Amino acid sequence: MRIAVLNGPNLNLLGIREPEIYGTTTLAEIESHLEEVGTELGVTLLFSQFNEEGRMIEAIHNCRGVVAGALVNAGAWTHTSLALRDALTGVSLPFVEVHLSNIHAREPERRHSWLASAALGIVAGFGAESYELALRGLVRALGGAPTGAR
Ligand code: DQA
């Protein structure tokens, strides 16, 4: 089973970006750890990160028929982009919305997500570990992980 891990704007800056909010783990380190979890779960992960919204939309379109589901951290586009949700629903892509920070405990403008209503689930507030928790939940929801798999 293939799973896309799609990251939006400024997430390439993880590690140096507001470490008091997002921690000091880099995106490369998150991806490398997810690779290990993916191996454990028997899934193949396809990683990408975008600072241009149109490119992320096209990447979502290209998921059609290629991956079984996706982890999506859309960064600030979470709070602004109906177009991203339309792309995800347009190709019927099952996805888990991921955030390092607890967006509901932050500024009011971060408390609304345009993606949430289309997501299988949401994991937010566990720092870099949000991605691992989301991957385990997504694979389980897609029926890919054997019962009892950690
Ligand atoms: C974020 C939360 C967003 O509000 C913010 O714009 C980000 C990162 C998170 O992972 O906590 O870029 O998605």
PDB file of C-alpha atoms and ligand atoms in Angstrom:
ATOM      1  CA  MET A   1       0.000   0.000   0.000  1.00  0.00           C
ATOM      2  CA  ARG A   2       1.272   3.478  -0.897  1.00  0.00           C
ATOM      3  CA  ILE A   3       0.601   6.561   1.237  1.00  0.00           C
ATOM      4  CA  ALA A   4       1.406  10.179   0.270  1.00  0.00           C
ATOM      5  CA  VAL A   5       2.787  12.518   2.925  1.00  0.00           C
ATOM      6  CA  LEU A   6       1.960  16.030   1.713  1.00  0.00           C
ATOM      7  CA  ASN A   7       3.309  19.088   3.499  1.00  0.00           C
ATOM      8  CA  GLY A   8       2.361  22.668   2.732  1.00  0.00           C
ATOM      9  CA  PRO A   9       4.055  26.046   3.023  1.00  0.00           C
ATOM     10  CA  ASN A  10       6.926  26.815   5.388  1.00  0.00           C
ATOM     11  CA  LEU A  11       7.126  23.252   6.672  1.00  0.00           C
ATOM     12  CA  ASN A  12      10.505  22.983   4.939  1.00  0.00           C
ATOM     13  CA  LEU A  13      11.623  25.361   7.709  1.00  0.00           C
ATOM     14  CA  LEU A  14      10.864  22.939  10.542  1.00  0.00           C
ATOM     15  CA  GLY A  15      13.805  22.780  12.917  1.00  0.00           C
ATOM     16  CA  ILE A  16      14.507  26.518  12.753  1.00  0.00           C
ATOM     17  CA  ARG A  17      10.961  27.865  12.474  1.00  0.00           C
ATOM     18  CA  GLU A  18       9.454  29.061  15.795  1.00  0.00           C
ATOM     19  CA  PRO A  19      10.916  26.089  17.718  1.00  0.00           C
ATOM     20  CA  GLU A  20       8.901  26.994  20.820  1.00  0.00           C
ATOM     21  CA  ILE A  21       5.768  26.102  18.804  1.00  0.00           C
ATOM     22  CA  TYR A  22       6.955  23.515  16.296  1.00  0.00           C
ATOM     23  CA  GLY A  23       9.961  21.951  18.063  1.00  0.00           C
ATOM     24  CA  THR A  24      13.433  21.413  16.661  1.00  0.00           C
ATOM     25  CA  THR A  25      12.876  18.288  14.562  1.00  0.00           C
ATOM     26  CA  THR A  26      13.450  18.930  10.857  1.00  0.00           C
ATOM     27  CA  LEU A  27      11.119  17.765   8.096  1.00  0.00           C
ATOM     28  CA  ALA A  28      13.871  15.421   6.864  1.00  0.00           C
ATOM     29  CA  GLU A  29      14.050  13.859  10.330  1.00  0.00           C
ATOM     30  CA  ILE A  30      10.249  13.482  10.464  1.00  0.00           C
ATOM     31  CA  GLU A  31      10.287  11.797   7.046  1.00  0.00           C
ATOM     32  CA  SER A  32      13.137   9.487   8.002  1.00  0.00           C
ATOM     33  CA  HIS A  33      11.296   8.379  11.157  1.00  0.00           C
ATOM     34  CA  LEU A  34       8.067   7.898   9.176  1.00  0.00           C
ATOM     35  CA  GLU A  35      10.007   5.662   6.766  1.00  0.00           C
ATOM     36  CA  GLU A  36      10.831   3.365   9.682  1.00  0.00           C
ATOM     37  CA  VAL A  37       7.197   3.320  10.833  1.00  0.00           C
ATOM     38  CA  GLY A  38       6.088   2.711   7.243  1.00  0.00           C
ATOM     39  CA  THR A  39       8.419  -0.276   6.993  1.00  0.00           C
ATOM     40  CA  GLU A  40       7.015  -1.633  10.252  1.00  0.00           C
ATOM     41  CA  LEU A  41       3.458  -1.228   8.904  1.00  0.00           C
ATOM     42  CA  GLY A  42       4.304  -2.559   5.459  1.00  0.00           C
ATOM     43  CA  VAL A  43       3.425   0.632   3.563  1.00  0.00           C
ATOM     44  CA  THR A  44       5.414   2.701   1.073  1.00  0.00           C
ATOM     45  CA  LEU A  45       5.509   6.455   1.689  1.00  0.00           C
ATOM     46  CA  LEU A  46       5.786   9.169  -0.973  1.00  0.00           C
ATOM     47  CA  PHE A  47       6.952  12.494   0.497  1.00  0.00           C
ATOM     48  CA  SER A  48       6.507  16.004  -0.868  1.00  0.00           C
ATOM     49  CA  GLN A  49       6.439  19.603   0.383  1.00  0.00           C
ATOM     50  CA  PHE A  50       5.071  22.677  -1.402  1.00  0.00           C
ATOM     51  CA  ASN A  51       5.379  26.408  -1.046  1.00  0.00           C
ATOM     52  CA  GLU A  52       3.045  27.017  -4.020  1.00  0.00           C
ATOM     53  CA  GLU A  53      -0.609  26.111  -3.576  1.00  0.00           C
ATOM     54  CA  GLY A  54      -1.236  25.175  -7.222  1.00  0.00           C
ATOM     55  CA  ARG A  55       1.603  22.667  -7.132  1.00  0.00           C
ATOM     56  CA  MET A  56       0.135  21.013  -4.043  1.00  0.00           C
ATOM     57  CA  ILE A  57      -3.271  20.845  -5.747  1.00  0.00           C
ATOM     58  CA  GLU A  58      -1.684  19.173  -8.779  1.00  0.00           C
ATOM     59  CA  ALA A  59       0.140  16.716  -6.528  1.00  0.00           C
ATOM     60  CA  ILE A  60      -3.201  15.800  -4.930  1.00  0.00           C
ATOM     61  CA  HIS A  61      -4.710  15.238  -8.394  1.00  0.00           C
ATOM     62  CA  ASN A  62      -1.747  12.992  -9.216  1.00  0.00           C
ATOM     63  CA  CYS A  63      -2.481  10.851  -6.147  1.00  0.00           C
ATOM     64  CA  ARG A  64      -5.510   9.445  -7.972  1.00  0.00           C
ATOM     65  CA  GLY A  65      -5.007   5.746  -8.585  1.00  0.00           C
ATOM     66  CA  VAL A  66      -1.448   5.932  -7.205  1.00  0.00           C
ATOM     67  CA  VAL A  67      -1.855   6.019  -3.411  1.00  0.00           C
ATOM     68  CA  ALA A  68      -4.451   4.587  -1.055  1.00  0.00           C
ATOM     69  CA  GLY A  69      -4.492   7.638   1.209  1.00  0.00           C
ATOM     70  CA  ALA A  70      -2.537  10.625   2.457  1.00  0.00           C
ATOM     71  CA  LEU A  71      -1.277  12.497   5.479  1.00  0.00           C
ATOM     72  CA  VAL A  72      -1.859  16.203   4.858  1.00  0.00           C
ATOM     73  CA  ASN A  73      -0.309  19.048   6.806  1.00  0.00           C
ATOM     74  CA  ALA A  74      -1.458  21.998   4.716  1.00  0.00           C
ATOM     75  CA  GLY A  75       0.170  24.551   7.046  1.00  0.00           C
ATOM     76  CA  ALA A  76      -1.507  27.950   6.780  1.00  0.00           C
ATOM     77  CA  TRP A  77      -3.556  26.825   3.757  1.00  0.00           C
ATOM     78  CA  THR A  78      -5.520  24.725   6.265  1.00  0.00           C
ATOM     79  CA  HIS A  79      -7.154  27.973   7.331  1.00  0.00           C
ATOM     80  CA  THR A  80      -7.597  29.583   3.904  1.00  0.00           C
ATOM     81  CA  SER A  81      -7.994  27.043   1.135  1.00  0.00           C
ATOM     82  CA  LEU A  82     -11.307  25.626   0.003  1.00  0.00           C
ATOM     83  CA  ALA A  83      -9.428  24.739  -3.207  1.00  0.00           C
ATOM     84  CA  LEU A  84      -7.272  22.210  -1.356  1.00  0.00           C
ATOM     85  CA  ARG A  85     -10.325  20.528   0.136  1.00  0.00           C
ATOM     86  CA  ASP A  86     -11.945  20.472  -3.315  1.00  0.00           C
ATOM     87  CA  ALA A  87      -8.816  18.785  -4.701  1.00  0.00           C
ATOM     88  CA  LEU A  88      -8.869  16.132  -1.956  1.00  0.00           C
ATOM     89  CA  THR A  89     -12.574  15.418  -2.347  1.00  0.00           C
ATOM     90  CA  GLY A  90     -12.300  15.718  -6.144  1.00  0.00           C
ATOM     91  CA  VAL A  91     -10.057  12.665  -6.316  1.00  0.00           C
ATOM     92  CA  SER A  92     -11.790  10.948  -3.344  1.00  0.00           C
ATOM     93  CA  LEU A  93      -8.505  10.741  -1.444  1.00  0.00           C
ATOM     94  CA  PRO A  94      -8.879   9.411   2.112  1.00  0.00           C
ATOM     95  CA  PHE A  95      -6.642  11.573   4.292  1.00  0.00           C
ATOM     96  CA  VAL A  96      -5.716  12.432   7.851  1.00  0.00           C
ATOM     97  CA  GLU A  97      -5.180  16.128   8.631  1.00  0.00           C
ATOM     98  CA  VAL A  98      -1.963  16.597  10.593  1.00  0.00           C
ATOM     99  CA  HIS A  99      -0.627  19.510  12.639  1.00  0.00           C
ATOM    100  CA  LEU A 100       2.370  19.688  14.923  1.00  0.00           C
ATOM    101  CA  SER A 101       0.676  22.321  17.075  1.00  0.00           C
ATOM    102  CA  ASN A 102      -2.799  22.216  18.595  1.00  0.00           C
ATOM    103  CA  ILE A 103      -4.426  24.690  16.201  1.00  0.00           C
ATOM    104  CA  HIS A 104      -7.477  24.957  18.478  1.00  0.00           C
ATOM    105  CA  ALA A 105      -5.355  26.300  21.332  1.00  0.00           C
ATOM    106  CA  ARG A 106      -3.769  29.047  19.221  1.00  0.00           C
ATOM    107  CA  GLU A 107      -4.883  32.315  17.585  1.00  0.00           C
ATOM    108  CA  PRO A 108      -8.541  32.472  16.495  1.00  0.00           C
ATOM    109  CA  GLU A 109      -7.585  32.527  12.797  1.00  0.00           C
ATOM    110  CA  ARG A 110      -6.005  29.070  13.176  1.00  0.00           C
ATOM    111  CA  ARG A 111      -9.034  27.453  14.783  1.00  0.00           C
ATOM    112  CA  HIS A 112     -10.962  26.889  11.577  1.00  0.00           C
ATOM    113  CA  SER A 113      -9.861  24.225   9.104  1.00  0.00           C
ATOM    114  CA  TRP A 114     -11.244  24.055   5.578  1.00  0.00           C
ATOM    115  CA  LEU A 115      -9.991  20.473   5.342  1.00  0.00           C
ATOM    116  CA  ALA A 116     -11.371  18.976   8.555  1.00  0.00           C
ATOM    117  CA  SER A 117     -14.871  18.206   7.283  1.00  0.00           C
ATOM    118  CA  ALA A 118     -13.429  15.999   4.530  1.00  0.00           C
ATOM    119  CA  ALA A 119     -10.766  14.270   6.673  1.00  0.00           C
ATOM    120  CA  LEU A 120     -10.944  10.717   8.008  1.00  0.00           C
ATOM    121  CA  GLY A 121      -9.436  12.130  11.182  1.00  0.00           C
ATOM    122  CA  ILE A 122      -7.266  14.878  12.607  1.00  0.00           C
ATOM    123  CA  VAL A 123      -4.099  14.641  14.697  1.00  0.00           C
ATOM    124  CA  ALA A 124      -2.835  17.909  16.162  1.00  0.00           C
ATOM    125  CA  GLY A 125      -0.705  19.017  19.072  1.00  0.00           C
ATOM    126  CA  PHE A 126       1.808  16.179  19.460  1.00  0.00           C
ATOM    127  CA  GLY A 127       4.686  17.914  17.696  1.00  0.00           C
ATOM    128  CA  ALA A 128       6.618  15.782  15.223  1.00  0.00           C
ATOM    129  CA  GLU A 129       4.920  12.695  16.671  1.00  0.00           C
ATOM    130  CA  SER A 130       1.586  13.861  15.190  1.00  0.00           C
ATOM    131  CA  TYR A 131       2.757  12.418  11.859  1.00  0.00           C
ATOM    132  CA  GLU A 132       3.455   8.962  13.292  1.00  0.00           C
ATOM    133  CA  LEU A 133       0.120   8.862  15.131  1.00  0.00           C
ATOM    134  CA  ALA A 134      -1.667   9.967  11.959  1.00  0.00           C
ATOM    135  CA  LEU A 135       0.097   7.336   9.851  1.00  0.00           C
ATOM    136  CA  ARG A 136      -0.817   4.549  12.243  1.00  0.00           C
ATOM    137  CA  GLY A 137      -4.437   5.743  12.304  1.00  0.00           C
ATOM    138  CA  LEU A 138      -4.668   6.094   8.541  1.00  0.00           C
ATOM    139  CA  VAL A 139      -3.186   2.670   7.814  1.00  0.00           C
ATOM    140  CA  ARG A 140      -5.495   1.102  10.375  1.00  0.00           C
ATOM    141  CA  ALA A 141      -8.513   2.919   8.876  1.00  0.00           C
ATOM    142  CA  LEU A 142      -7.541   1.719   5.399  1.00  0.00           C
ATOM    143  CA  GLY A 143      -7.346  -1.826   6.680  1.00  0.00           C
ATOM    144  CA  GLY A 144      -3.631  -2.164   5.990  1.00  0.00           C
ATOM    145  CA  ALA A 145      -2.166  -2.857   9.421  1.00  0.00           C
ATOM    146  CA  PRO A 146      -2.625  -6.224  11.050  1.00  0.00           C
ATOM    147  CA  THR A 147      -4.602  -6.118  14.304  1.00  0.00           C
ATOM    148  CA  GLY A 148      -2.250  -5.451  17.181  1.00  0.00           C
ATOM    149  CA  ALA A 149       0.420  -3.848  14.971  1.00  0.00           C
ATOM    150  CA  ARG A 150       2.009  -1.010  16.891  1.00  0.00           C
TER     151      ARG A 150
HETATM  152  C1  DQA B   1       0.597  23.943  11.301  1.00  0.00           C
HETATM  153  C2  DQA B   1      -0.365  24.926  11.963  1.00  0.00           C
HETATM  154  C3  DQA B   1      -0.723  26.047  11.006  1.00  0.00           C
HETATM  155  O1  DQA B   1      -1.584  26.973  11.635  1.00  0.00           O
HETATM  156  C4  DQA B   1       0.535  26.781  10.561  1.00  0.00           C
HETATM  157  O2  DQA B   1       0.209  27.783   9.615  1.00  0.00           O
HETATM  158  C5  DQA B   1       1.581  25.868  10.043  1.00  0.00           C
HETATM  159  C6  DQA B   1       1.839  24.626  10.762  1.00  0.00           C
HETATM  160  C7  DQA B   1       1.067  22.858  12.305  1.00  0.00           C
HETATM  161  O3  DQA B   1       1.578  21.849  11.841  1.00  0.00           O
HETATM  162  O4  DQA B   1       0.964  23.048  13.503  1.00  0.00           O
HETATM  163  O5  DQA B   1       2.266  26.170   9.076  1.00  0.00           O
HETATM  164  O6  DQA B   1      -0.084  23.274  10.253  1.00  0.00           O
END
